[in-house]
Amino acid sequence: MKVTVRVAVEHQVRDEAARQLAEQGLTIDETVRIVLEQAAAGCGPDFGALVPNATTVEAIEAARRGDVAELGTPAEALAELDRDD
């Protein structure tokens, strides 16, 4: 079951954070989810991990466009990743 988390910050902080995160291909919601998932896994927030490289940004944008590969089962996905092109 999913829950909604609310955070109170100044408008200018939210707006600047949204702008900075958008440049990295992320939304505020995605960033908060990542931080909470890391905390739940017993890891402290690694803010360096919130700066995706160009390949990750490209993958995020492709997923948002719906440009994703259907790989079937986990075994089939791993086989595809291990395949020599």
mmCIF file with all atom_site columns, C-alpha atoms in Angstrom:
data_model
loop_
_atom_site.group_PDB
_atom_site.id
_atom_site.type_symbol
_atom_site.label_atom_id
_atom_site.label_alt_id
_atom_site.label_comp_id
_atom_site.label_asym_id
_atom_site.label_entity_id
_atom_site.label_seq_id
_atom_site.pdbx_PDB_ins_code
_atom_site.Cartn_x
_atom_site.Cartn_y
_atom_site.Cartn_z
_atom_site.occupancy
_atom_site.B_iso_or_equiv
_atom_site.pdbx_formal_charge
_atom_site.auth_seq_id
_atom_site.auth_comp_id
_atom_site.auth_asym_id
_atom_site.auth_atom_id
_atom_site.pdbx_PDB_model_num
ATOM 1  C CA . MET A 1 1  ? 0.000  0.000   0.000   1.00 0.00 ? 1  MET A CA 1
ATOM 2  C CA . LYS A 1 2  ? 1.379  3.398   -0.947  1.00 0.00 ? 2  LYS A CA 1
ATOM 3  C CA . VAL A 1 3  ? 1.125  6.451   1.279   1.00 0.00 ? 3  VAL A CA 1
ATOM 4  C CA . THR A 1 4  ? 1.465  10.158  0.633   1.00 0.00 ? 4  THR A CA 1
ATOM 5  C CA . VAL A 1 5  ? 4.294  12.052  2.320   1.00 0.00 ? 5  VAL A CA 1
ATOM 6  C CA . ARG A 1 6  ? 4.001  15.814  2.779   1.00 0.00 ? 6  ARG A CA 1
ATOM 7  C CA . VAL A 1 7  ? 6.937  18.164  3.264   1.00 0.00 ? 7  VAL A CA 1
ATOM 8  C CA . ALA A 1 8  ? 6.692  21.863  4.100   1.00 0.00 ? 8  ALA A CA 1
ATOM 9  C CA . VAL A 1 9  ? 9.352  24.060  2.477   1.00 0.00 ? 9  VAL A CA 1
ATOM 10 C CA . GLU A 1 10 ? 9.506  27.614  1.202   1.00 0.00 ? 10 GLU A CA 1
ATOM 11 C CA . HIS A 1 11 ? 8.197  28.119  -2.348  1.00 0.00 ? 11 HIS A CA 1
ATOM 12 C CA . GLN A 1 12 ? 11.548 29.324  -3.631  1.00 0.00 ? 12 GLN A CA 1
ATOM 13 C CA . VAL A 1 13 ? 13.295 26.234  -2.209  1.00 0.00 ? 13 VAL A CA 1
ATOM 14 C CA . ARG A 1 14 ? 10.771 23.927  -3.875  1.00 0.00 ? 14 ARG A CA 1
ATOM 15 C CA . ASP A 1 15 ? 10.964 25.772  -7.182  1.00 0.00 ? 15 ASP A CA 1
ATOM 16 C CA . GLU A 1 16 ? 14.775 25.828  -7.275  1.00 0.00 ? 16 GLU A CA 1
ATOM 17 C CA . ALA A 1 17 ? 14.969 22.173  -6.234  1.00 0.00 ? 17 ALA A CA 1
ATOM 18 C CA . ALA A 1 18 ? 12.492 21.242  -8.965  1.00 0.00 ? 18 ALA A CA 1
ATOM 19 C CA . ARG A 1 19 ? 14.548 23.177  -11.530 1.00 0.00 ? 19 ARG A CA 1
ATOM 20 C CA . GLN A 1 20 ? 17.840 21.586  -10.442 1.00 0.00 ? 20 GLN A CA 1
ATOM 21 C CA . LEU A 1 21 ? 16.351 18.095  -10.344 1.00 0.00 ? 21 LEU A CA 1
ATOM 22 C CA . ALA A 1 22 ? 14.696 18.516  -13.754 1.00 0.00 ? 22 ALA A CA 1
ATOM 23 C CA . GLU A 1 23 ? 18.126 19.208  -15.228 1.00 0.00 ? 23 GLU A CA 1
ATOM 24 C CA . GLN A 1 24 ? 19.099 15.775  -13.917 1.00 0.00 ? 24 GLN A CA 1
ATOM 25 C CA . GLY A 1 25 ? 15.990 14.092  -15.290 1.00 0.00 ? 25 GLY A CA 1
ATOM 26 C CA . LEU A 1 26 ? 14.309 13.739  -11.881 1.00 0.00 ? 26 LEU A CA 1
ATOM 27 C CA . THR A 1 27 ? 11.211 15.066  -10.177 1.00 0.00 ? 27 THR A CA 1
ATOM 28 C CA . ILE A 1 28 ? 10.867 16.036  -6.527  1.00 0.00 ? 28 ILE A CA 1
ATOM 29 C CA . ASP A 1 29 ? 8.629  12.998  -5.957  1.00 0.00 ? 29 ASP A CA 1
ATOM 30 C CA . GLU A 1 30 ? 11.184 10.621  -7.510  1.00 0.00 ? 30 GLU A CA 1
ATOM 31 C CA . THR A 1 31 ? 13.989 12.137  -5.434  1.00 0.00 ? 31 THR A CA 1
ATOM 32 C CA . VAL A 1 32 ? 12.072 11.852  -2.152  1.00 0.00 ? 32 VAL A CA 1
ATOM 33 C CA . ARG A 1 33 ? 11.142 8.256   -2.995  1.00 0.00 ? 33 ARG A CA 1
ATOM 34 C CA . ILE A 1 34 ? 14.808 7.393   -3.687  1.00 0.00 ? 34 ILE A CA 1
ATOM 35 C CA . VAL A 1 35 ? 15.970 8.940   -0.399  1.00 0.00 ? 35 VAL A CA 1
ATOM 36 C CA . LEU A 1 36 ? 13.242 7.173   1.595   1.00 0.00 ? 36 LEU A CA 1
ATOM 37 C CA . GLU A 1 37 ? 13.978 3.827   -0.071  1.00 0.00 ? 37 GLU A CA 1
ATOM 38 C CA . GLN A 1 38 ? 17.681 4.204   0.764   1.00 0.00 ? 38 GLN A CA 1
ATOM 39 C CA . ALA A 1 39 ? 16.821 5.035   4.381   1.00 0.00 ? 39 ALA A CA 1
ATOM 40 C CA . ALA A 1 40 ? 14.481 2.034   4.609   1.00 0.00 ? 40 ALA A CA 1
ATOM 41 C CA . ALA A 1 41 ? 17.260 -0.188  3.268   1.00 0.00 ? 41 ALA A CA 1
ATOM 42 C CA . GLY A 1 42 ? 19.504 0.938   6.108   1.00 0.00 ? 42 GLY A CA 1
ATOM 43 C CA . CYS A 1 43 ? 21.592 3.287   4.018   1.00 0.00 ? 43 CYS A CA 1
ATOM 44 C CA . GLY A 1 44 ? 22.023 6.930   4.777   1.00 0.00 ? 44 GLY A CA 1
ATOM 45 C CA . PRO A 1 45 ? 21.059 9.347   2.050   1.00 0.00 ? 45 PRO A CA 1
ATOM 46 C CA . ASP A 1 46 ? 23.810 9.445   -0.546  1.00 0.00 ? 46 ASP A CA 1
ATOM 47 C CA . PHE A 1 47 ? 23.171 12.745  -2.241  1.00 0.00 ? 47 PHE A CA 1
ATOM 48 C CA . GLY A 1 48 ? 25.869 11.983  -4.793  1.00 0.00 ? 48 GLY A CA 1
ATOM 49 C CA . ALA A 1 49 ? 23.656 9.156   -5.997  1.00 0.00 ? 49 ALA A CA 1
ATOM 50 C CA . LEU A 1 50 ? 21.002 11.720  -6.888  1.00 0.00 ? 50 LEU A CA 1
ATOM 51 C CA . VAL A 1 51 ? 23.126 13.072  -9.720  1.00 0.00 ? 51 VAL A CA 1
ATOM 52 C CA . PRO A 1 52 ? 22.504 10.663  -12.594 1.00 0.00 ? 52 PRO A CA 1
ATOM 53 C CA . ASN A 1 53 ? 25.005 10.385  -15.403 1.00 0.00 ? 53 ASN A CA 1
ATOM 54 C CA . ALA A 1 54 ? 24.053 10.994  -19.030 1.00 0.00 ? 54 ALA A CA 1
ATOM 55 C CA . THR A 1 55 ? 23.206 7.319   -19.644 1.00 0.00 ? 55 THR A CA 1
ATOM 56 C CA . THR A 1 56 ? 20.821 7.247   -16.688 1.00 0.00 ? 56 THR A CA 1
ATOM 57 C CA . VAL A 1 57 ? 19.160 10.521  -17.737 1.00 0.00 ? 57 VAL A CA 1
ATOM 58 C CA . GLU A 1 58 ? 18.682 9.098   -21.239 1.00 0.00 ? 58 GLU A CA 1
ATOM 59 C CA . ALA A 1 59 ? 17.133 5.912   -19.787 1.00 0.00 ? 59 ALA A CA 1
ATOM 60 C CA . ILE A 1 60 ? 14.768 7.916   -17.552 1.00 0.00 ? 60 ILE A CA 1
ATOM 61 C CA . GLU A 1 61 ? 13.652 10.042  -20.495 1.00 0.00 ? 61 GLU A CA 1
ATOM 62 C CA . ALA A 1 62 ? 13.167 6.948   -22.681 1.00 0.00 ? 62 ALA A CA 1
ATOM 63 C CA . ALA A 1 63 ? 11.042 5.297   -19.980 1.00 0.00 ? 63 ALA A CA 1
ATOM 64 C CA . ARG A 1 64 ? 8.892  8.415   -19.659 1.00 0.00 ? 64 ARG A CA 1
ATOM 65 C CA . ARG A 1 65 ? 8.307  8.326   -23.426 1.00 0.00 ? 65 ARG A CA 1
ATOM 66 C CA . GLY A 1 66 ? 7.305  4.682   -23.129 1.00 0.00 ? 66 GLY A CA 1
ATOM 67 C CA . ASP A 1 67 ? 10.338 3.620   -25.150 1.00 0.00 ? 67 ASP A CA 1
ATOM 68 C CA . VAL A 1 68 ? 11.148 0.514   -23.119 1.00 0.00 ? 68 VAL A CA 1
ATOM 69 C CA . ALA A 1 69 ? 12.149 -3.022  -23.955 1.00 0.00 ? 69 ALA A CA 1
ATOM 70 C CA . GLU A 1 70 ? 9.958  -5.942  -22.950 1.00 0.00 ? 70 GLU A CA 1
ATOM 71 C CA . LEU A 1 71 ? 12.393 -8.581  -21.740 1.00 0.00 ? 71 LEU A CA 1
ATOM 72 C CA . GLY A 1 72 ? 10.048 -11.159 -20.246 1.00 0.00 ? 72 GLY A CA 1
ATOM 73 C CA . THR A 1 73 ? 11.256 -13.123 -17.249 1.00 0.00 ? 73 THR A CA 1
ATOM 74 C CA . PRO A 1 74 ? 14.243 -12.068 -15.126 1.00 0.00 ? 74 PRO A CA 1
ATOM 75 C CA . ALA A 1 75 ? 16.246 -14.922 -16.663 1.00 0.00 ? 75 ALA A CA 1
ATOM 76 C CA . GLU A 1 76 ? 15.433 -13.663 -20.169 1.00 0.00 ? 76 GLU A CA 1
ATOM 77 C CA . ALA A 1 77 ? 16.411 -10.118 -19.187 1.00 0.00 ? 77 ALA A CA 1
ATOM 78 C CA . LEU A 1 78 ? 19.755 -11.300 -17.813 1.00 0.00 ? 78 LEU A CA 1
ATOM 79 C CA . ALA A 1 79 ? 20.370 -13.353 -20.950 1.00 0.00 ? 79 ALA A CA 1
ATOM 80 C CA . GLU A 1 80 ? 19.708 -10.252 -23.059 1.00 0.00 ? 80 GLU A CA 1
ATOM 81 C CA . LEU A 1 81 ? 22.142 -8.210  -20.965 1.00 0.00 ? 81 LEU A CA 1
ATOM 82 C CA . ASP A 1 82 ? 24.801 -10.906 -21.278 1.00 0.00 ? 82 ASP A CA 1
ATOM 83 C CA . ARG A 1 83 ? 24.321 -11.249 -25.035 1.00 0.00 ? 83 ARG A CA 1
ATOM 84 C CA . ASP A 1 84 ? 27.255 -10.120 -27.210 1.00 0.00 ? 84 ASP A CA 1
ATOM 85 C CA . ASP A 1 85 ? 26.162 -7.712  -29.926 1.00 0.00 ? 85 ASP A CA 1
#
